[in-house]
């Protein structure tokens, strides 16, 4: 699929298992040849945070991110089999494609960092107003 864009093997897969126990994790991991979050992290708070962030509703789930961490698709599990030739890859909406084409990577990363900072501040204010514990 990436070879269509002249970028064969220029991506990384990171497996985040939501297995319920270390034995299950081990059984799956022995069949994988990519990076993986350690089982304690994947099954713990970090794995839950990633599941929430990327709206994982069931397993298996495949989320595709670009080079700065923006979501390409939350539905990679269905997109890839539906487009095996990769003709529609990276399956972004046209506005996102225009943004990525026109705005340099360094500027996109700076914008993402600023937006994430503002989002954290707003959430902190909202949580404070609701009387919830504010975490950084």
The first five atom37 places (N, CA, C, CB, O) and aatype in JSON, in Angstrom:
{
  "aatype": [20, 20, 20, 20, 20, 20, 20, 20, 20, 20, 20, 20, 20, 20, 20, 20, 20, 20, 20, 20, 20, 20, 20, 20, 20, 20, 20, 20, 20, 20, 20, 20, 20, 20, 20, 20, 20, 20, 20, 20, 20, 20, 20, 20, 20, 20, 20, 20, 20, 20, 20, 20, 20, 20, 20, 20, 20, 20, 20, 20, 20, 20, 20, 20, 20, 20, 20, 20, 20, 20, 20, 20, 20, 20, 20, 20, 20, 20, 20, 20, 20, 20, 20, 20, 20, 20, 20, 20, 20, 20, 20, 20, 20, 20, 20, 20, 20, 20, 20, 20, 20, 20, 20, 20, 20, 20, 20, 20, 20, 20, 20, 20, 20, 20, 20, 20, 20, 20, 20, 20, 20, 20, 20, 20, 20, 20, 20, 20, 20, 20, 20, 20, 20, 20, 20, 20],
  "atom_mask": [
    [1, 1, 1, 1, 1],
    [1, 1, 1, 1, 1],
    [1, 1, 1, 1, 1],
    [1, 1, 1, 1, 1],
    [1, 1, 1, 1, 1],
    [1, 1, 1, 1, 1],
    [1, 1, 1, 1, 1],
    [1, 1, 1, 1, 1],
    [1, 1, 1, 1, 1],
    [1, 1, 1, 1, 1],
    [1, 1, 1, 1, 1],
    [1, 1, 1, 1, 1],
    [1, 1, 1, 1, 1],
    [1, 1, 1, 1, 1],
    [1, 1, 1, 1, 1],
    [1, 1, 1, 1, 1],
    [1, 1, 1, 1, 1],
    [1, 1, 1, 1, 1],
    [1, 1, 1, 1, 1],
    [1, 1, 1, 1, 1],
    [1, 1, 1, 1, 1],
    [1, 1, 1, 1, 1],
    [1, 1, 1, 1, 1],
    [1, 1, 1, 1, 1],
    [1, 1, 1, 1, 1],
    [1, 1, 1, 1, 1],
    [1, 1, 1, 1, 1],
    [1, 1, 1, 1, 1],
    [1, 1, 1, 1, 1],
    [1, 1, 1, 1, 1],
    [1, 1, 1, 1, 1],
    [1, 1, 1, 1, 1],
    [1, 1, 1, 1, 1],
    [1, 1, 1, 1, 1],
    [1, 1, 1, 1, 1],
    [1, 1, 1, 1, 1],
    [1, 1, 1, 1, 1],
    [1, 1, 1, 1, 1],
    [1, 1, 1, 1, 1],
    [1, 1, 1, 1, 1],
    [1, 1, 1, 1, 1],
    [1, 1, 1, 1, 1],
    [1, 1, 1, 1, 1],
    [1, 1, 1, 1, 1],
    [1, 1, 1, 1, 1],
    [1, 1, 1, 1, 1],
    [1, 1, 1, 1, 1],
    [1, 1, 1, 1, 1],
    [1, 1, 1, 1, 1],
    [1, 1, 1, 1, 1],
    [1, 1, 1, 1, 1],
    [1, 1, 1, 1, 1],
    [1, 1, 1, 1, 1],
    [1, 1, 1, 1, 1],
    [1, 1, 1, 1, 1],
    [1, 1, 1, 1, 1],
    [1, 1, 1, 1, 1],
    [1, 1, 1, 1, 1],
    [1, 1, 1, 1, 1],
    [1, 1, 1, 1, 1],
    [1, 1, 1, 1, 1],
    [1, 1, 1, 1, 1],
    [1, 1, 1, 1, 1],
    [1, 1, 1, 1, 1],
    [1, 1, 1, 1, 1],
    [1, 1, 1, 1, 1],
    [1, 1, 1, 1, 1],
    [1, 1, 1, 1, 1],
    [1, 1, 1, 1, 1],
    [1, 1, 1, 1, 1],
    [1, 1, 1, 1, 1],
    [1, 1, 1, 1, 1],
    [1, 1, 1, 1, 1],
    [1, 1, 1, 1, 1],
    [1, 1, 1, 1, 1],
    [1, 1, 1, 1, 1],
    [1, 1, 1, 1, 1],
    [1, 1, 1, 1, 1],
    [1, 1, 1, 1, 1],
    [1, 1, 1, 1, 1],
    [1, 1, 1, 1, 1],
    [1, 1, 1, 1, 1],
    [1, 1, 1, 1, 1],
    [1, 1, 1, 1, 1],
    [1, 1, 1, 1, 1],
    [1, 1, 1, 1, 1],
    [1, 1, 1, 1, 1],
    [1, 1, 1, 1, 1],
    [1, 1, 1, 1, 1],
    [1, 1, 1, 1, 1],
    [1, 1, 1, 1, 1],
    [1, 1, 1, 1, 1],
    [1, 1, 1, 1, 1],
    [1, 1, 1, 1, 1],
    [1, 1, 1, 1, 1],
    [1, 1, 1, 1, 1],
    [1, 1, 1, 1, 1],
    [1, 1, 1, 1, 1],
    [1, 1, 1, 1, 1],
    [1, 1, 1, 1, 1],
    [1, 1, 1, 1, 1],
    [1, 1, 1, 1, 1],
    [1, 1, 1, 1, 1],
    [1, 1, 1, 1, 1],
    [1, 1, 1, 1, 1],
    [1, 1, 1, 1, 1],
    [1, 1, 1, 1, 1],
    [1, 1, 1, 1, 1],
    [1, 1, 1, 1, 1],
    [1, 1, 1, 1, 1],
    [1, 1, 1, 1, 1],
    [1, 1, 1, 1, 1],
    [1, 1, 1, 1, 1],
    [1, 1, 1, 1, 1],
    [1, 1, 1, 1, 1],
    [1, 1, 1, 1, 1],
    [1, 1, 1, 1, 1],
    [1, 1, 1, 1, 1],
    [1, 1, 1, 1, 1],
    [1, 1, 1, 1, 1],
    [1, 1, 1, 1, 1],
    [1, 1, 1, 1, 1],
    [1, 1, 1, 1, 1],
    [1, 1, 1, 1, 1],
    [1, 1, 1, 1, 1],
    [1, 1, 1, 1, 1],
    [1, 1, 1, 1, 1],
    [1, 1, 1, 1, 1],
    [1, 1, 1, 1, 1],
    [1, 1, 1, 1, 1],
    [1, 1, 1, 1, 1],
    [1, 1, 1, 1, 1],
    [1, 1, 1, 1, 1],
    [1, 1, 1, 1, 1],
    [1, 1, 1, 1, 1],
    [1, 1, 1, 1, 1]
  ],
  "atom_positions": [
    [[0.83, -1.18, 0.0], [0.0, 0.0, 0.0], [0.87, 1.25, 0.0], [-0.94, -0.01, 1.2], [0.65, 2.15, -0.81]],
    [[1.88, 1.32, 0.9], [2.75, 2.49, 0.94], [3.62, 2.58, -0.29], [3.61, 2.45, 2.17], [4.07, 3.68, -0.64]],
    [[3.88, 1.45, -0.98], [4.71, 1.49, -2.18], [4.06, 2.33, -3.26], [4.97, 0.07, -2.69], [4.76, 2.87, -4.12]],
    [[2.74, 2.47, -3.24], [2.04, 3.31, -4.22], [2.46, 4.77, -4.05], [0.52, 3.17, -4.06], [2.37, 5.55, -5.0]],
    [[2.89, 5.13, -2.9], [3.31, 6.51, -2.64], [4.84, 6.62, -2.62], [2.73, 7.01, -1.31], [5.38, 7.67, -2.28]],
    [[5.54, 5.54, -2.98], [7.0, 5.57, -2.98], [7.59, 5.58, -1.58], [7.48, 6.77, -3.72], [8.71, 6.05, -1.4]],
    [[6.87, 5.08, -0.61], [7.33, 5.1, 0.77], [7.24, 3.72, 1.4], [6.52, 6.11, 1.59], [6.82, 3.58, 2.54]],
    [[7.61, 2.72, 0.65], [7.53, 1.36, 1.14], [8.34, 1.21, 2.43], [8.04, 0.38, 0.08], [9.49, 1.64, 2.5]],
    [[7.73, 0.6, 3.44], [8.35, 0.32, 4.73], [8.7, 1.57, 5.53], [9.59, -0.49, 4.53], [9.53, 1.5, 6.44]],
    [[8.11, 2.7, 5.22], [8.38, 3.91, 5.99], [7.24, 4.19, 6.96], [8.59, 5.11, 5.05], [6.68, 5.29, 7.0]],
    [[6.92, 3.19, 7.74], [5.9, 3.34, 8.76], [6.23, 2.37, 9.89], [4.46, 3.08, 8.18], [7.05, 1.47, 9.72]],
    [[5.61, 2.55, 11.01], [5.86, 1.7, 12.18], [4.54, 1.23, 12.75], [6.68, 2.46, 13.25], [3.57, 1.99, 12.82]],
    [[4.51, -0.02, 13.15], [3.34, -0.58, 13.82], [3.68, -0.74, 15.29], [2.9, -1.94, 13.18], [4.72, -1.29, 15.64]],
    [[2.8, -0.27, 16.14], [2.96, -0.46, 17.57], [1.69, -1.14, 18.09], [3.22, 0.9, 18.32], [0.6, -0.59, 18.0]],
    [[1.87, -2.33, 18.61], [0.74, -3.13, 19.1], [0.44, -2.76, 20.54], [1.04, -4.65, 18.97], [1.34, -2.76, 21.38]],
    [[-0.81, -2.44, 20.81], [-1.26, -2.15, 22.16], [-2.33, -3.19, 22.48], [-1.81, -0.68, 22.31], [-3.47, -3.08, 22.04]],
    [[-1.95, -4.19, 23.26], [-2.86, -5.28, 23.56], [-3.82, -4.89, 24.67], [-2.09, -6.54, 23.95], [-3.42, -4.29, 25.67]],
    [[-5.06, -5.22, 24.48], [-6.03, -5.02, 25.56], [-6.43, -6.38, 26.12], [-7.28, -4.24, 25.04], [-7.54, -6.55, 26.64]],
    [[-5.51, -7.36, 26.01], [-5.74, -8.69, 26.57], [-6.0, -8.55, 28.07], [-4.53, -9.64, 26.31], [-5.56, -7.58, 28.7]],
    [[-6.69, -9.5, 28.61], [-7.05, -9.43, 30.04], [-5.96, -10.0, 30.94], [-8.35, -10.17, 30.29], [-5.97, -9.75, 32.15]],
    [[-5.02, -10.77, 30.36], [-3.96, -11.34, 31.19], [-2.67, -11.47, 30.39], [-4.39, -12.7, 31.76], [-2.68, -11.45, 29.16]],
    [[-1.56, -11.61, 31.1], [-0.24, -11.67, 30.49], [-0.07, -12.91, 29.61], [0.84, -11.65, 31.57], [0.62, -12.84, 28.6]],
    [[-0.69, -14.03, 29.97], [-0.59, -15.25, 29.15], [-1.19, -15.03, 27.76], [-1.28, -16.43, 29.85], [-0.6, -15.43, 26.76]],
    [[-2.34, -14.42, 27.7], [-2.96, -14.12, 26.41], [-2.08, -13.18, 25.6], [-4.37, -13.51, 26.59], [-1.88, -13.37, 24.4]],
    [[-1.56, -12.17, 26.27], [-0.65, -11.22, 25.63], [0.52, -11.99, 25.01], [-0.14, -10.17, 26.65], [0.86, -11.76, 23.85]],
    [[1.12, -12.87, 25.77], [2.27, -13.63, 25.29], [1.94, -14.5, 24.1], [2.8, -14.49, 26.4], [2.75, -14.61, 23.18]],
    [[0.77, -15.11, 24.09], [0.36, -15.96, 22.96], [0.24, -15.14, 21.68], [-0.98, -16.65, 23.27], [0.68, -15.59, 20.62]],
    [[-0.33, -13.95, 21.75], [-0.45, -13.1, 20.57], [0.9, -12.52, 20.18], [-1.45, -11.97, 20.82], [1.25, -12.48, 19.0]],
    [[1.66, -12.08, 21.17], [2.92, -11.38, 20.89], [3.93, -12.27, 20.18], [3.52, -10.86, 22.18], [4.71, -11.78, 19.37]],
    [[3.93, -13.56, 20.46], [4.88, -14.45, 19.79], [4.61, -14.54, 18.28], [4.82, -15.86, 20.42], [5.47, -14.98, 17.53]],
    [[3.43, -14.13, 17.84], [3.09, -14.15, 16.42], [3.26, -12.79, 15.75], [1.67, -14.64, 16.24], [2.98, -12.64, 14.56]],
    [[3.69, -11.8, 16.51], [3.84, -10.45, 15.98], [5.31, -10.12, 15.8], [3.17, -9.41, 16.93], [6.16, -10.57, 16.58]],
    [[5.62, -9.35, 14.77], [7.01, -8.96, 14.57], [7.16, -7.43, 14.56], [7.55, -9.55, 13.26], [7.96, -6.87, 13.81]],
    [[6.37, -6.78, 15.4], [6.47, -5.33, 15.5], [6.58, -4.9, 16.96], [5.27, -4.66, 14.83], [6.51, -5.72, 17.87]],
    [[6.75, -3.61, 17.14], [6.88, -3.07, 18.49], [5.58, -3.26, 19.25], [7.26, -1.58, 18.45], [4.5, -3.34, 18.66]],
    [[5.69, -3.33, 20.58], [4.49, -3.49, 21.4], [4.69, -2.75, 22.72], [4.19, -4.98, 21.66], [5.79, -2.69, 23.26]],
    [[3.61, -2.21, 23.21], [3.6, -1.63, 24.55], [3.73, -2.79, 25.53], [2.3, -0.78, 24.81], [3.05, -3.81, 25.35]],
    [[4.56, -2.68, 26.55], [4.67, -3.77, 27.53], [3.29, -4.12, 28.1], [5.64, -3.39, 28.67], [2.44, -3.24, 28.23]],
    [[3.06, -5.39, 28.43], [1.72, -5.82, 28.84], [1.16, -5.04, 30.03], [1.74, -7.28, 29.19], [-0.04, -4.74, 30.06]],
    [[2.0, -4.71, 31.01], [1.49, -3.99, 32.18], [0.96, -2.61, 31.78], [2.6, -3.84, 33.24], [-0.05, -2.15, 32.32]],
    [[1.64, -1.96, 30.84], [1.18, -0.65, 30.38], [-0.04, -0.78, 29.49], [2.29, 0.09, 29.63], [-1.0, -0.01, 29.62]],
    [[-0.01, -1.75, 28.57], [-1.11, -1.93, 27.62], [-2.4, -2.31, 28.33], [-0.75, -3.0, 26.59], [-3.48, -1.85, 27.96]],
    [[-2.3, -3.14, 29.36], [-3.49, -3.58, 30.08], [-3.87, -2.61, 31.2], [-3.28, -4.96, 30.65], [-4.92, -2.75, 31.83]],
    [[-3.01, -1.65, 31.45], [-3.23, -0.71, 32.54], [-3.78, 0.63, 32.1], [-1.97, -0.5, 33.29], [-4.53, 0.74, 31.13]],
    [[-3.38, 1.65, 32.84], [-3.91, 3.0, 32.65], [-3.54, 3.57, 31.27], [-3.39, 3.92, 33.74], [-4.37, 4.23, 30.64]],
    [[-2.32, 3.33, 30.8], [-1.9, 3.86, 29.5], [-2.74, 3.24, 28.38], [-0.4, 3.58, 29.25], [-3.2, 3.95, 27.48]],
    [[-2.94, 1.93, 28.42], [-3.77, 1.27, 27.42], [-5.2, 1.79, 27.43], [-3.78, -0.23, 27.64], [-5.8, 1.98, 26.37]],
    [[-5.73, 2.02, 28.61], [-7.09, 2.56, 28.73], [-7.15, 3.97, 28.17], [-7.57, 2.55, 30.2], [-8.11, 4.33, 27.49]],
    [[-6.13, 4.79, 28.45], [-6.08, 6.15, 27.94], [-6.04, 6.15, 26.41], [-4.87, 6.9, 28.52], [-6.73, 6.95, 25.77]],
    [[-5.24, 5.26, 25.83], [-5.16, 5.17, 24.37], [-6.49, 4.69, 23.78], [-4.02, 4.23, 23.95], [-6.93, 5.19, 22.74]],
    [[-7.13, 3.72, 24.44], [-8.44, 3.24, 23.98], [-9.46, 4.36, 23.98], [-8.93, 2.08, 24.86], [-10.25, 4.49, 23.05]],
    [[-9.44, 5.16, 25.02], [-10.38, 6.29, 25.11], [-10.06, 7.34, 24.05], [-10.33, 6.92, 26.51], [-10.96, 7.83, 23.37]],
    [[-8.78, 7.69, 23.93], [-8.35, 8.73, 22.99], [-8.74, 8.38, 21.56], [-6.84, 8.95, 23.08], [-9.19, 9.24, 20.81]],
    [[-8.56, 7.1, 21.19], [-8.82, 6.68, 19.81], [-10.16, 5.97, 19.65], [-7.71, 5.78, 19.34], [-10.39, 5.3, 18.65]],
    [[-11.04, 6.13, 20.64], [-12.42, 5.65, 20.57], [-12.53, 4.17, 20.19], [-13.19, 6.48, 19.58], [-13.35, 3.8, 19.36]],
    [[-11.69, 3.34, 20.81], [-11.72, 1.91, 20.53], [-12.97, 1.32, 21.16], [-10.44, 1.2, 21.07], [-13.19, 1.43, 22.37]],
    [[-13.78, 0.69, 20.34], [-15.03, 0.1, 20.81], [-14.94, -1.42, 20.91], [-16.18, 0.49, 19.88], [-15.71, -2.04, 21.65]],
    [[-14.04, -2.02, 20.19], [-13.9, -3.48, 20.2], [-12.53, -3.88, 19.7], [-14.99, -4.14, 19.34], [-11.76, -3.05, 19.22]],
    [[-12.24, -5.15, 19.82], [-10.95, -5.64, 19.34], [-11.19, -6.73, 18.31], [-10.09, -6.17, 20.51], [-12.16, -7.48, 18.41]],
    [[-10.32, -6.81, 17.32], [-9.17, -5.94, 17.09], [-9.59, -4.59, 16.52], [-8.18, -6.62, 16.14], [-10.65, -4.45, 15.92]],
    [[-8.75, -3.61, 16.73], [-8.97, -2.26, 16.24], [-7.65, -1.77, 15.65], [-9.48, -1.3, 17.37], [-6.58, -2.09, 16.17]],
    [[-7.71, -1.02, 14.57], [-6.5, -0.51, 13.92], [-6.67, 0.98, 13.68], [-6.2, -1.26, 12.59], [-7.54, 1.4, 12.91]],
    [[-5.83, 1.77, 14.34], [-5.85, 3.22, 14.21], [-4.59, 3.62, 13.45], [-5.93, 3.93, 15.61], [-3.49, 3.18, 13.8]],
    [[-4.74, 4.45, 12.41], [-3.61, 4.92, 11.65], [-3.36, 6.39, 11.97], [-3.84, 4.73, 10.13], [-4.27, 7.22, 11.93]],
    [[-2.1, 6.7, 12.3], [-1.69, 8.07, 12.63], [-0.66, 8.53, 11.62], [-1.13, 8.15, 14.07], [0.05, 7.71, 11.04]],
    [[-0.58, 9.85, 11.4], [0.46, 10.36, 10.51], [1.73, 10.62, 11.31], [-0.01, 11.65, 9.8], [1.83, 10.27, 12.48]],
    [[2.7, 11.24, 10.65], [4.02, 11.42, 11.26], [4.04, 12.36, 12.45], [4.96, 11.91, 10.24], [5.0, 12.36, 13.22]],
    [[3.0, 13.18, 12.63], [2.94, 14.07, 13.8], [1.89, 13.64, 14.8], [2.67, 15.49, 13.36], [1.62, 14.36, 15.76]],
    [[1.29, 12.46, 14.59], [0.34, 11.93, 15.55], [-1.1, 12.26, 15.29], [0.69, 12.39, 16.88], [-1.96, 11.94, 16.12]],
    [[-1.41, 12.9, 14.16], [-2.8, 13.17, 13.82], [-3.44, 11.89, 13.29], [-2.9, 14.31, 12.77], [-2.79, 11.08, 12.63]],
    [[-4.71, 11.72, 13.58], [-5.43, 10.53, 13.15], [-5.68, 10.58, 11.64], [-6.77, 10.4, 13.9], [-6.21, 11.56, 11.12]],
    [[-5.27, 9.51, 10.95], [-5.62, 9.32, 9.54], [-6.99, 8.66, 9.49], [-4.54, 8.46, 8.79], [-7.9, 9.14, 8.81]],
    [[-7.13, 7.57, 10.22], [-8.42, 6.9, 10.33], [-8.48, 6.09, 11.61], [-8.68, 6.01, 9.11], [-7.48, 5.51, 12.05]],
    [[-9.66, 6.05, 12.2], [-9.91, 5.19, 13.36], [-10.42, 3.83, 12.89], [-10.92, 5.84, 14.32], [-10.62, 2.92, 13.7]],
    [[-10.63, 3.7, 11.59], [-11.25, 2.51, 11.03], [-10.32, 1.75, 10.08], [-12.52, 2.89, 10.3], [-10.76, 1.25, 9.05]],
    [[-9.05, 1.66, 10.42], [-8.09, 0.96, 9.58], [-8.44, -0.5, 9.36], [-6.72, 1.06, 10.17], [-8.15, -1.06, 8.3]],
    [[-9.05, -1.1, 10.33], [-9.42, -2.52, 10.24], [-10.37, -2.78, 9.07], [-10.06, -3.0, 11.55], [-10.31, -3.83, 8.45]],
    [[-11.24, -1.84, 8.77], [-12.16, -1.99, 7.65], [-11.65, -1.31, 6.37], [-13.51, -1.41, 8.02], [-11.95, -1.77, 5.27]],
    [[-10.89, -0.24, 6.52], [-10.39, 0.49, 5.35], [-9.41, -0.36, 4.53], [-9.71, 1.78, 5.79], [-9.49, -0.38, 3.31]],
    [[-8.49, -1.06, 5.2], [-7.47, -1.82, 4.49], [-8.08, -2.95, 3.66], [-6.45, -2.39, 5.47], [-7.78, -3.05, 2.47]],
    [[-8.93, -3.81, 4.23], [-9.52, -4.87, 3.39], [-10.41, -4.31, 2.27], [-10.34, -5.81, 4.26], [-10.53, -4.93, 1.21]],
    [[-11.04, -3.17, 2.49], [-11.91, -2.58, 1.48], [-11.14, -1.93, 0.34], [-12.83, -1.56, 2.12], [-11.68, -1.71, -0.74]],
    [[-9.87, -1.61, 0.58], [-9.04, -0.92, -0.41], [-7.67, -1.58, -0.44], [-8.92, 0.61, -0.09], [-6.66, -0.93, -0.16]],
    [[-7.62, -2.86, -0.78], [-6.37, -3.63, -0.73], [-5.28, -3.07, -1.63], [-6.63, -5.06, -1.12], [-4.1, -3.22, -1.33]],
    [[-5.65, -2.42, -2.71], [-4.66, -1.83, -3.61], [-4.14, -0.49, -3.09], [-5.26, -1.65, -5.01], [-3.15, 0.03, -3.6]],
    [[-4.8, 0.05, -2.09], [-4.36, 1.32, -1.5], [-4.65, 2.53, -2.37], [-2.89, 1.27, -1.23], [-4.01, 3.57, -2.22]],
    [[-5.62, 2.41, -3.27], [-5.93, 3.5, -4.19], [-6.4, 4.74, -3.45], [-7.01, 3.05, -5.19], [-6.04, 5.86, -3.82]],
    [[-7.18, 4.57, -2.41], [-7.69, 5.71, -1.64], [-6.8, 6.12, -0.48], [-9.04, 5.39, -1.13], [-7.11, 7.09, 0.21]],
    [[-5.71, 5.39, -0.25], [-4.83, 5.68, 0.88], [-4.3, 7.09, 0.76], [-3.67, 4.67, 0.96], [-3.89, 7.48, -0.33]],
    [[-4.29, 7.86, 1.8], [-4.44, 7.52, 3.21], [-5.84, 7.7, 3.77], [-3.51, 8.32, 4.0], [-5.98, 7.84, 4.98]],
    [[-6.86, 7.7, 2.96], [-8.25, 7.71, 3.42], [-8.58, 8.92, 4.29], [-8.54, 6.44, 4.19], [-9.32, 8.8, 5.27]],
    [[-8.05, 10.04, 3.96], [-8.37, 11.27, 4.69], [-9.48, 12.0, 3.96], [-7.11, 12.18, 4.83], [-9.74, 11.77, 2.78]],
    [[-10.13, 12.9, 4.69], [-11.11, 13.73, 3.98], [-10.34, 14.78, 3.17], [-12.11, 14.41, 4.99], [-9.19, 15.07, 3.48]],
    [[-10.95, 15.35, 2.14], [-10.24, 16.27, 1.25], [-9.65, 17.5, 1.95], [-11.18, 16.74, 0.17], [-8.59, 17.98, 1.55]],
    [[-10.32, 18.01, 2.96], [-9.81, 19.18, 3.68], [-8.5, 18.83, 4.39], [-10.86, 19.71, 4.7], [-7.54, 19.6, 4.36]],
    [[-8.46, 17.66, 5.04], [-7.24, 17.22, 5.72], [-6.11, 17.01, 4.73], [-7.5, 15.93, 6.51], [-4.97, 17.35, 5.02]],
    [[-6.42, 16.46, 3.56], [-5.4, 16.26, 2.53], [-4.84, 17.59, 2.06], [-5.99, 15.47, 1.34], [-3.63, 17.73, 1.9]],
    [[-5.69, 18.57, 1.84], [-5.24, 19.91, 1.43], [-4.35, 20.51, 2.51], [-6.45, 20.83, 1.16], [-3.29, 21.05, 2.2]],
    [[-4.77, 20.43, 3.76], [-3.99, 20.96, 4.89], [-2.6, 20.34, 4.93], [-4.72, 20.69, 6.21], [-1.62, 21.05, 5.11]],
    [[-2.51, 19.03, 4.77], [-1.22, 18.34, 4.85], [-0.35, 18.68, 3.65], [-1.43, 16.84, 4.93], [0.88, 18.73, 3.77]],
    [[-0.97, 18.92, 2.51], [-0.22, 19.26, 1.31], [0.33, 20.68, 1.38], [-1.09, 19.1, 0.07], [1.46, 20.93, 0.96]],
    [[-0.46, 21.6, 1.89], [-0.09, 23.01, 1.88], [0.76, 23.42, 3.08], [-1.34, 23.86, 1.84], [1.68, 24.23, 2.94]],
    [[0.47, 22.88, 4.26], [1.14, 23.31, 5.49], [2.34, 22.39, 5.76], [0.15, 23.3, 6.7], [2.17, 21.17, 5.84]],
    [[3.55, 22.95, 5.9], [4.74, 22.12, 6.16], [4.61, 21.35, 7.48], [6.0, 23.0, 6.19], [3.93, 21.78, 8.41]],
    [[5.3, 20.21, 7.54], [5.24, 19.33, 8.71], [5.61, 20.07, 9.99], [6.17, 18.13, 8.51], [4.95, 19.9, 11.02]],
    [[6.65, 20.89, 9.96], [7.09, 21.59, 11.17], [5.99, 22.53, 11.68], [8.38, 22.39, 10.89], [5.77, 22.64, 12.89]],
    [[5.31, 23.19, 10.77], [4.22, 24.09, 11.17], [3.02, 23.31, 11.68], [3.79, 24.99, 9.99], [2.38, 23.72, 12.65]],
    [[2.71, 22.16, 11.05], [1.61, 21.31, 11.52], [1.88, 20.83, 12.94], [1.41, 20.11, 10.59], [0.97, 20.8, 13.77]],
    [[3.12, 20.45, 13.22], [3.49, 19.98, 14.56], [3.35, 21.11, 15.58], [4.93, 19.43, 14.57], [2.87, 20.88, 16.69]],
    [[3.77, 22.32, 15.2], [3.65, 23.46, 16.1], [2.17, 23.77, 16.36], [4.37, 24.7, 15.51], [1.79, 24.04, 17.5]],
    [[1.35, 23.73, 15.34], [-0.09, 23.98, 15.49], [-0.71, 22.93, 16.39], [-0.79, 24.0, 14.12], [-1.51, 23.25, 17.27]],
    [[-0.36, 21.66, 16.18], [-0.9, 20.57, 16.99], [-0.52, 20.77, 18.46], [-0.38, 19.2, 16.49], [-1.35, 20.57, 19.35]],
    [[0.72, 21.15, 18.72], [1.18, 21.38, 20.09], [0.38, 22.51, 20.73], [2.69, 21.7, 20.11], [-0.02, 22.4, 21.89]],
    [[0.16, 23.59, 20.0], [-0.6, 24.73, 20.52], [-2.05, 24.33, 20.81], [-0.57, 25.9, 19.54], [-2.6, 24.69, 21.86]],
    [[-2.65, 23.6, 19.9], [-4.04, 23.17, 20.08], [-4.15, 22.23, 21.29], [-4.57, 22.46, 18.81], [-5.08, 22.36, 22.09]],
    [[-3.21, 21.3, 21.41], [-3.22, 20.4, 22.57], [-3.08, 21.16, 23.88], [-2.1, 19.36, 22.44], [-3.72, 20.82, 24.87]],
    [[-2.25, 22.21, 23.87], [-2.07, 23.02, 25.08], [-3.35, 23.76, 25.46], [-0.95, 24.02, 24.88], [-3.74, 23.78, 26.63]],
    [[-3.99, 24.36, 24.47], [-5.25, 25.07, 24.72], [-6.32, 24.09, 25.19], [-5.72, 25.82, 23.44], [-7.08, 24.39, 26.11]],
    [[-6.39, 22.92, 24.55], [-7.38, 21.92, 24.93], [-7.17, 21.49, 26.39], [-7.29, 20.69, 24.0], [-8.14, 21.36, 27.13]],
    [[-5.91, 21.29, 26.79], [-5.63, 20.92, 28.18], [-6.06, 22.01, 29.15], [-4.13, 20.63, 28.36], [-6.62, 21.72, 30.21]],
    [[-5.8, 23.26, 28.8], [-6.2, 24.38, 29.65], [-7.72, 24.46, 29.8], [-5.66, 25.69, 29.09], [-8.24, 24.65, 30.9]],
    [[-8.42, 24.31, 28.68], [-9.88, 24.38, 28.72], [-10.44, 23.23, 29.55], [-10.47, 24.32, 27.29], [-11.34, 23.44, 30.37]],
    [[-9.92, 22.02, 29.35], [-10.38, 20.89, 30.15], [-10.09, 21.09, 31.63], [-9.72, 19.6, 29.66], [-10.9, 20.73, 32.48]],
    [[-8.94, 21.68, 31.94], [-8.61, 21.97, 33.33], [-9.59, 22.94, 33.96], [-7.21, 22.54, 33.43], [-10.02, 22.76, 35.1]],
    [[-9.94, 23.97, 33.22], [-10.91, 24.96, 33.71], [-12.27, 24.3, 33.92], [-11.02, 26.16, 32.73], [-12.93, 24.51, 34.94]],
    [[-12.69, 23.49, 32.93], [-14.0, 22.83, 33.03], [-14.04, 21.85, 34.2], [-14.33, 22.09, 31.73], [-15.02, 21.79, 34.94]],
    [[-12.97, 21.08, 34.37], [-12.92, 20.13, 35.48], [-12.9, 20.87, 36.81], [-11.69, 19.22, 35.36], [-13.55, 20.45, 37.77]],
    [[-12.16, 21.97, 36.86], [-12.12, 22.78, 38.09], [-13.48, 23.34, 38.44], [-11.13, 23.91, 37.95], [-13.89, 23.36, 39.6]],
    [[-14.19, 23.81, 37.41], [-15.52, 24.36, 37.62], [-16.51, 23.28, 38.07], [-16.03, 25.02, 36.33], [-17.46, 23.55, 38.8]],
    [[-16.26, 22.05, 37.62], [-17.16, 20.95, 37.99], [-16.74, 20.32, 39.31], [-17.17, 19.87, 36.88], [-17.39, 19.4, 39.81]],
    [[-15.64, 20.82, 39.89], [-15.19, 20.31, 41.17], [-14.43, 18.99, 41.08], [-16.35, 20.16, 42.06], [-14.28, 18.29, 42.08]],
    [[-13.96, 18.66, 39.86], [-13.19, 17.43, 39.69], [-11.71, 17.72, 39.89], [-13.44, 16.81, 38.3], [-11.26, 18.86, 39.75]],
    [[-10.97, 16.68, 40.2], [-9.53, 16.8, 40.37], [-8.89, 17.09, 39.02], [-8.93, 15.52, 41.01], [-9.15, 16.37, 38.05]],
    [[-8.06, 18.13, 38.94], [-7.4, 18.51, 37.7], [-6.04, 17.86, 37.65], [-7.29, 20.04, 37.58], [-5.22, 18.07, 38.55]],
    [[-5.78, 17.06, 36.6], [-4.48, 16.42, 36.43], [-3.78, 17.01, 35.23], [-4.63, 14.89, 36.27], [-4.43, 17.39, 34.25]],
    [[-2.47, 17.09, 35.3], [-1.69, 17.68, 34.2], [-1.41, 16.68, 33.12], [-0.39, 18.23, 34.71], [-0.76, 17.02, 32.13]]
  ]
}
